[in-house]
């Protein structure tokens, strides 16, 4: 009845043993399988909920649940604090993933979710692009070059033969470090004005921390007629990245409709202007082939099914590589009717370690 804990060192060991490309491929494959085989009688997804706050700095703390019926549940806790990089040298998105046995409630595993979120968000965009983008896409434009932009580009590079990457961010220091952060991809990355990016990209990913009511982040007037856009950053009520006119000209596919109408680009659309969900286009990909030469938008808000897939990949690789530790977190297994029994059973336990609590 222990809990498997994967620390950042364990995840780093997985990356170093498996390799970043293989890991991204594994996540893409697992997500593709998850979407194609999705059956809502077997897997129950809930839209996220949480707290949003304006002090001490604007941000949100949210929980994202998914349950495999009769089996397990994964709950991701994720925070969005866009002041983090400048104030604390911490990522904007910080997250942890928990796995529960739903037969008895036992916490089976706890892992980092920050890396998993970045991986699965990139993988989801790559899969939407696989169905909706021109398969000969060679030029990728990135609007917003923070953490998510790295995995957007990485995942796309696994499915498309990218010849040129056009990068734009309102923060010059972020832009300046982007080529170095993506050096492992060995791609031609050019920092360009946003207008040039819009005109020349076959696929655009918007992954910005644009403020509430401060969007859109692109003009959308001079785009290629077959452009596919992965709109990743719009994930709060009032936060949008794309102009309404562009959405009206495009097939807009949300990842998870009930969530996207509250916090995605779909907030801007009436119900009949919203296209099929990601799961639908993945299950019936050939039917959407004609859209590859039209304007399309993947409205990515990020949903719990993706987190389940990413956590499963990490746990399976941890087992294969032999990392992770088993820790008795919960006060269970002594006398189920006596909530104090575990303490009596472990008086003076040499396992106890006093650590400073902040
Ligand atoms: N859809 C999903 O599944 C998913 C998952 C993770 C994060 N996100 C969202 O993606 C966004 C980016 O996350 P991140 O971790 O990369 O954040 P980040 O802070 O690392 O990077 C965001 C970048 O956007 C830039 N930016 C802000 N406004 C801009 C504008 N108008 N034009 C161009 N650039 C602009 C910032 O300068 C910053 O460099 C966030 O909004 C986050 O909530 C979505």
Short mmCIF file of N, CA and C and ligand atoms in Angstrom, two decimals, residues 48 76 80 82 85 91-93 117-118 120-121 143-149 168-171 174 194 206-211 214 216-217 231-235 239 241 255 300-303 306, ligand 1:
data_model
loop_
_atom_site.label_atom_id
_atom_site.label_comp_id
_atom_site.label_asym_id
_atom_site.label_seq_id
_atom_site.Cartn_x
_atom_site.Cartn_y
_atom_site.Cartn_z
N UNK A 48 -11.89 21.11 -16.07
CA UNK A 48 -11.17 21.55 -14.87
C UNK A 48 -11.93 22.63 -14.12
N UNK A 76 -4.78 15.91 -12.04
CA UNK A 76 -3.64 16.83 -12.15
C UNK A 76 -3.98 18.11 -11.40
N UNK A 80 -1.08 28.31 -12.96
CA UNK A 80 -0.66 29.22 -14.02
C UNK A 80 -0.33 30.53 -13.35
N UNK A 82 1.87 33.62 -14.52
CA UNK A 82 2.74 34.17 -15.56
C UNK A 82 3.84 35.10 -15.04
N UNK A 85 8.34 33.41 -14.11
CA UNK A 85 9.69 33.42 -14.69
C UNK A 85 10.51 34.64 -14.24
N UNK A 91 8.89 28.22 -13.76
CA UNK A 91 8.01 28.21 -14.93
C UNK A 91 6.64 28.82 -14.64
N UNK A 92 6.01 29.33 -15.68
CA UNK A 92 4.64 29.85 -15.60
C UNK A 92 3.68 28.74 -15.18
N UNK A 93 3.85 27.55 -15.77
CA UNK A 93 3.00 26.39 -15.48
C UNK A 93 3.76 25.44 -14.55
N UNK A 117 3.04 17.99 -18.70
CA UNK A 117 2.11 18.94 -19.33
C UNK A 117 2.71 19.50 -20.62
N UNK A 118 3.97 19.89 -20.55
CA UNK A 118 4.61 20.45 -21.75
C UNK A 118 4.65 19.41 -22.87
N UNK A 120 2.71 16.66 -23.33
CA UNK A 120 1.40 16.27 -23.87
C UNK A 120 0.73 17.41 -24.64
N UNK A 121 1.05 18.67 -24.25
CA UNK A 121 0.48 19.82 -24.97
C UNK A 121 1.10 19.91 -26.36
N UNK A 143 4.30 32.00 -32.06
CA UNK A 143 3.99 33.29 -31.45
C UNK A 143 3.94 33.03 -29.94
N UNK A 144 4.91 33.58 -29.22
CA UNK A 144 5.11 33.21 -27.82
C UNK A 144 6.14 32.11 -27.80
N UNK A 145 7.32 32.42 -27.26
CA UNK A 145 8.44 31.46 -27.33
C UNK A 145 8.91 31.02 -25.96
N UNK A 146 7.95 30.87 -25.04
CA UNK A 146 8.27 30.39 -23.70
C UNK A 146 8.37 28.87 -23.66
N UNK A 147 8.03 28.30 -22.50
CA UNK A 147 8.22 26.86 -22.27
C UNK A 147 7.43 25.99 -23.25
N UNK A 148 6.15 26.32 -23.46
CA UNK A 148 5.32 25.45 -24.30
C UNK A 148 5.79 25.47 -25.76
N UNK A 149 6.36 26.60 -26.19
CA UNK A 149 6.81 26.69 -27.59
C UNK A 149 7.86 25.63 -27.90
N UNK A 168 8.50 34.58 -32.80
CA UNK A 168 8.12 35.94 -32.37
C UNK A 168 7.65 35.90 -30.92
N UNK A 169 8.11 36.88 -30.14
CA UNK A 169 7.65 37.02 -28.75
C UNK A 169 7.77 38.50 -28.42
N UNK A 170 6.92 38.99 -27.53
CA UNK A 170 7.02 40.41 -27.17
C UNK A 170 8.20 40.65 -26.21
N UNK A 171 8.73 39.57 -25.64
CA UNK A 171 9.86 39.70 -24.71
C UNK A 171 11.15 39.32 -25.46
N UNK A 174 13.30 36.46 -24.05
CA UNK A 174 12.77 35.12 -24.32
C UNK A 174 13.10 34.72 -25.75
N UNK A 194 6.31 39.86 -36.53
CA UNK A 194 5.11 39.02 -36.52
C UNK A 194 4.41 38.98 -37.88
N UNK A 206 0.30 29.46 -31.35
CA UNK A 206 0.27 30.59 -30.43
C UNK A 206 0.29 30.02 -29.02
N UNK A 207 1.33 30.33 -28.28
CA UNK A 207 1.46 29.83 -26.89
C UNK A 207 1.95 31.00 -26.05
N UNK A 208 1.05 31.93 -25.82
CA UNK A 208 1.44 33.16 -25.12
C UNK A 208 0.77 33.25 -23.75
N UNK A 209 1.34 34.13 -22.94
CA UNK A 209 0.73 34.44 -21.65
C UNK A 209 0.02 35.79 -21.75
N UNK A 210 -0.57 36.05 -22.92
CA UNK A 210 -1.28 37.32 -23.11
C UNK A 210 -2.32 37.52 -21.99
N UNK A 211 -2.47 38.76 -21.58
CA UNK A 211 -3.37 39.04 -20.45
C UNK A 211 -4.84 38.92 -20.81
N UNK A 214 -6.60 41.15 -23.48
CA UNK A 214 -5.49 41.83 -24.18
C UNK A 214 -5.23 41.22 -25.56
N UNK A 216 -6.41 39.80 -29.52
CA UNK A 216 -5.65 38.66 -30.03
C UNK A 216 -4.15 38.97 -30.16
N UNK A 217 -3.38 37.91 -30.36
CA UNK A 217 -1.92 38.07 -30.46
C UNK A 217 -1.44 38.03 -31.90
N UNK A 231 -3.85 26.95 -31.32
CA UNK A 231 -4.01 28.05 -30.36
C UNK A 231 -3.96 27.44 -28.97
N UNK A 232 -2.82 27.58 -28.32
CA UNK A 232 -2.53 26.84 -27.09
C UNK A 232 -2.72 27.68 -25.83
N UNK A 233 -2.57 28.99 -25.98
CA UNK A 233 -2.49 29.83 -24.78
C UNK A 233 -3.81 30.29 -24.21
N UNK A 234 -4.88 30.15 -24.98
CA UNK A 234 -6.16 30.62 -24.47
C UNK A 234 -6.76 29.56 -23.55
N UNK A 235 -6.67 29.79 -22.24
CA UNK A 235 -7.18 28.78 -21.31
C UNK A 235 -7.75 29.40 -20.04
N UNK A 239 -9.41 35.27 -21.89
CA UNK A 239 -8.07 35.21 -22.51
C UNK A 239 -8.21 34.58 -23.89
N UNK A 241 -6.41 34.38 -28.09
CA UNK A 241 -5.21 34.65 -28.89
C UNK A 241 -5.53 34.96 -30.36
N UNK A 255 -10.27 20.98 -28.21
CA UNK A 255 -9.85 19.68 -27.65
C UNK A 255 -10.99 19.09 -26.83
N UNK A 300 -6.77 24.54 -28.29
CA UNK A 300 -6.21 23.68 -27.25
C UNK A 300 -6.30 24.37 -25.90
N UNK A 301 -7.12 23.80 -25.02
CA UNK A 301 -7.17 24.31 -23.64
C UNK A 301 -6.42 23.35 -22.70
N UNK A 302 -6.19 22.12 -23.19
CA UNK A 302 -5.53 21.11 -22.38
C UNK A 302 -6.55 20.42 -21.50
N UNK A 303 -6.70 19.08 -21.63
CA UNK A 303 -7.71 18.42 -20.79
C UNK A 303 -7.17 17.12 -20.21
N UNK A 306 -5.48 13.91 -21.68
CA UNK A 306 -4.08 14.01 -22.14
C UNK A 306 -3.12 13.76 -20.97
N1 LIG B 1 -3.48 24.22 -24.04
C1 LIG B 1 -2.79 23.59 -23.13
O1 LIG B 1 -2.90 22.39 -22.94
C2 LIG B 1 -1.78 24.37 -22.36
C3 LIG B 1 -0.81 23.69 -21.59
C4 LIG B 1 0.15 24.44 -20.94
C5 LIG B 1 0.13 25.82 -21.01
N2 LIG B 1 -0.86 26.44 -21.74
C6 LIG B 1 -0.90 27.91 -21.87
O2 LIG B 1 0.08 28.29 -22.83
C7 LIG B 1 0.54 29.59 -22.55
C8 LIG B 1 2.04 29.61 -22.60
O3 LIG B 1 2.55 28.83 -21.55
P1 LIG B 1 4.12 28.78 -21.27
O4 LIG B 1 4.33 27.73 -20.25
O5 LIG B 1 4.85 28.68 -22.56
O6 LIG B 1 4.33 30.24 -20.66
P2 LIG B 1 5.66 31.10 -20.68
O7 LIG B 1 5.46 32.16 -19.66
O8 LIG B 1 6.83 30.22 -20.57
O9 LIG B 1 5.68 31.76 -22.15
C9 LIG B 1 4.69 32.62 -22.60
C10 LIG B 1 5.33 33.64 -23.54
O10 LIG B 1 4.30 34.40 -24.18
C11 LIG B 1 4.85 35.68 -24.43
N3 LIG B 1 3.78 36.62 -24.76
C12 LIG B 1 2.86 37.18 -23.95
N4 LIG B 1 2.04 37.96 -24.66
C13 LIG B 1 2.44 37.87 -25.97
C14 LIG B 1 1.96 38.43 -27.18
N5 LIG B 1 0.93 39.26 -27.19
N6 LIG B 1 2.62 38.12 -28.32
C15 LIG B 1 3.68 37.29 -28.30
N7 LIG B 1 4.18 36.73 -27.18
C16 LIG B 1 3.55 37.01 -26.02
C17 LIG B 1 5.60 36.00 -23.14
O11 LIG B 1 6.54 37.03 -23.36
C18 LIG B 1 6.24 34.65 -22.83
O12 LIG B 1 7.55 34.57 -23.36
C19 LIG B 1 -0.04 29.95 -21.20
O13 LIG B 1 -1.15 30.78 -21.39
C20 LIG B 1 -0.52 28.65 -20.62
O14 LIG B 1 -1.60 28.81 -19.76
C21 LIG B 1 -1.79 25.75 -22.41
#
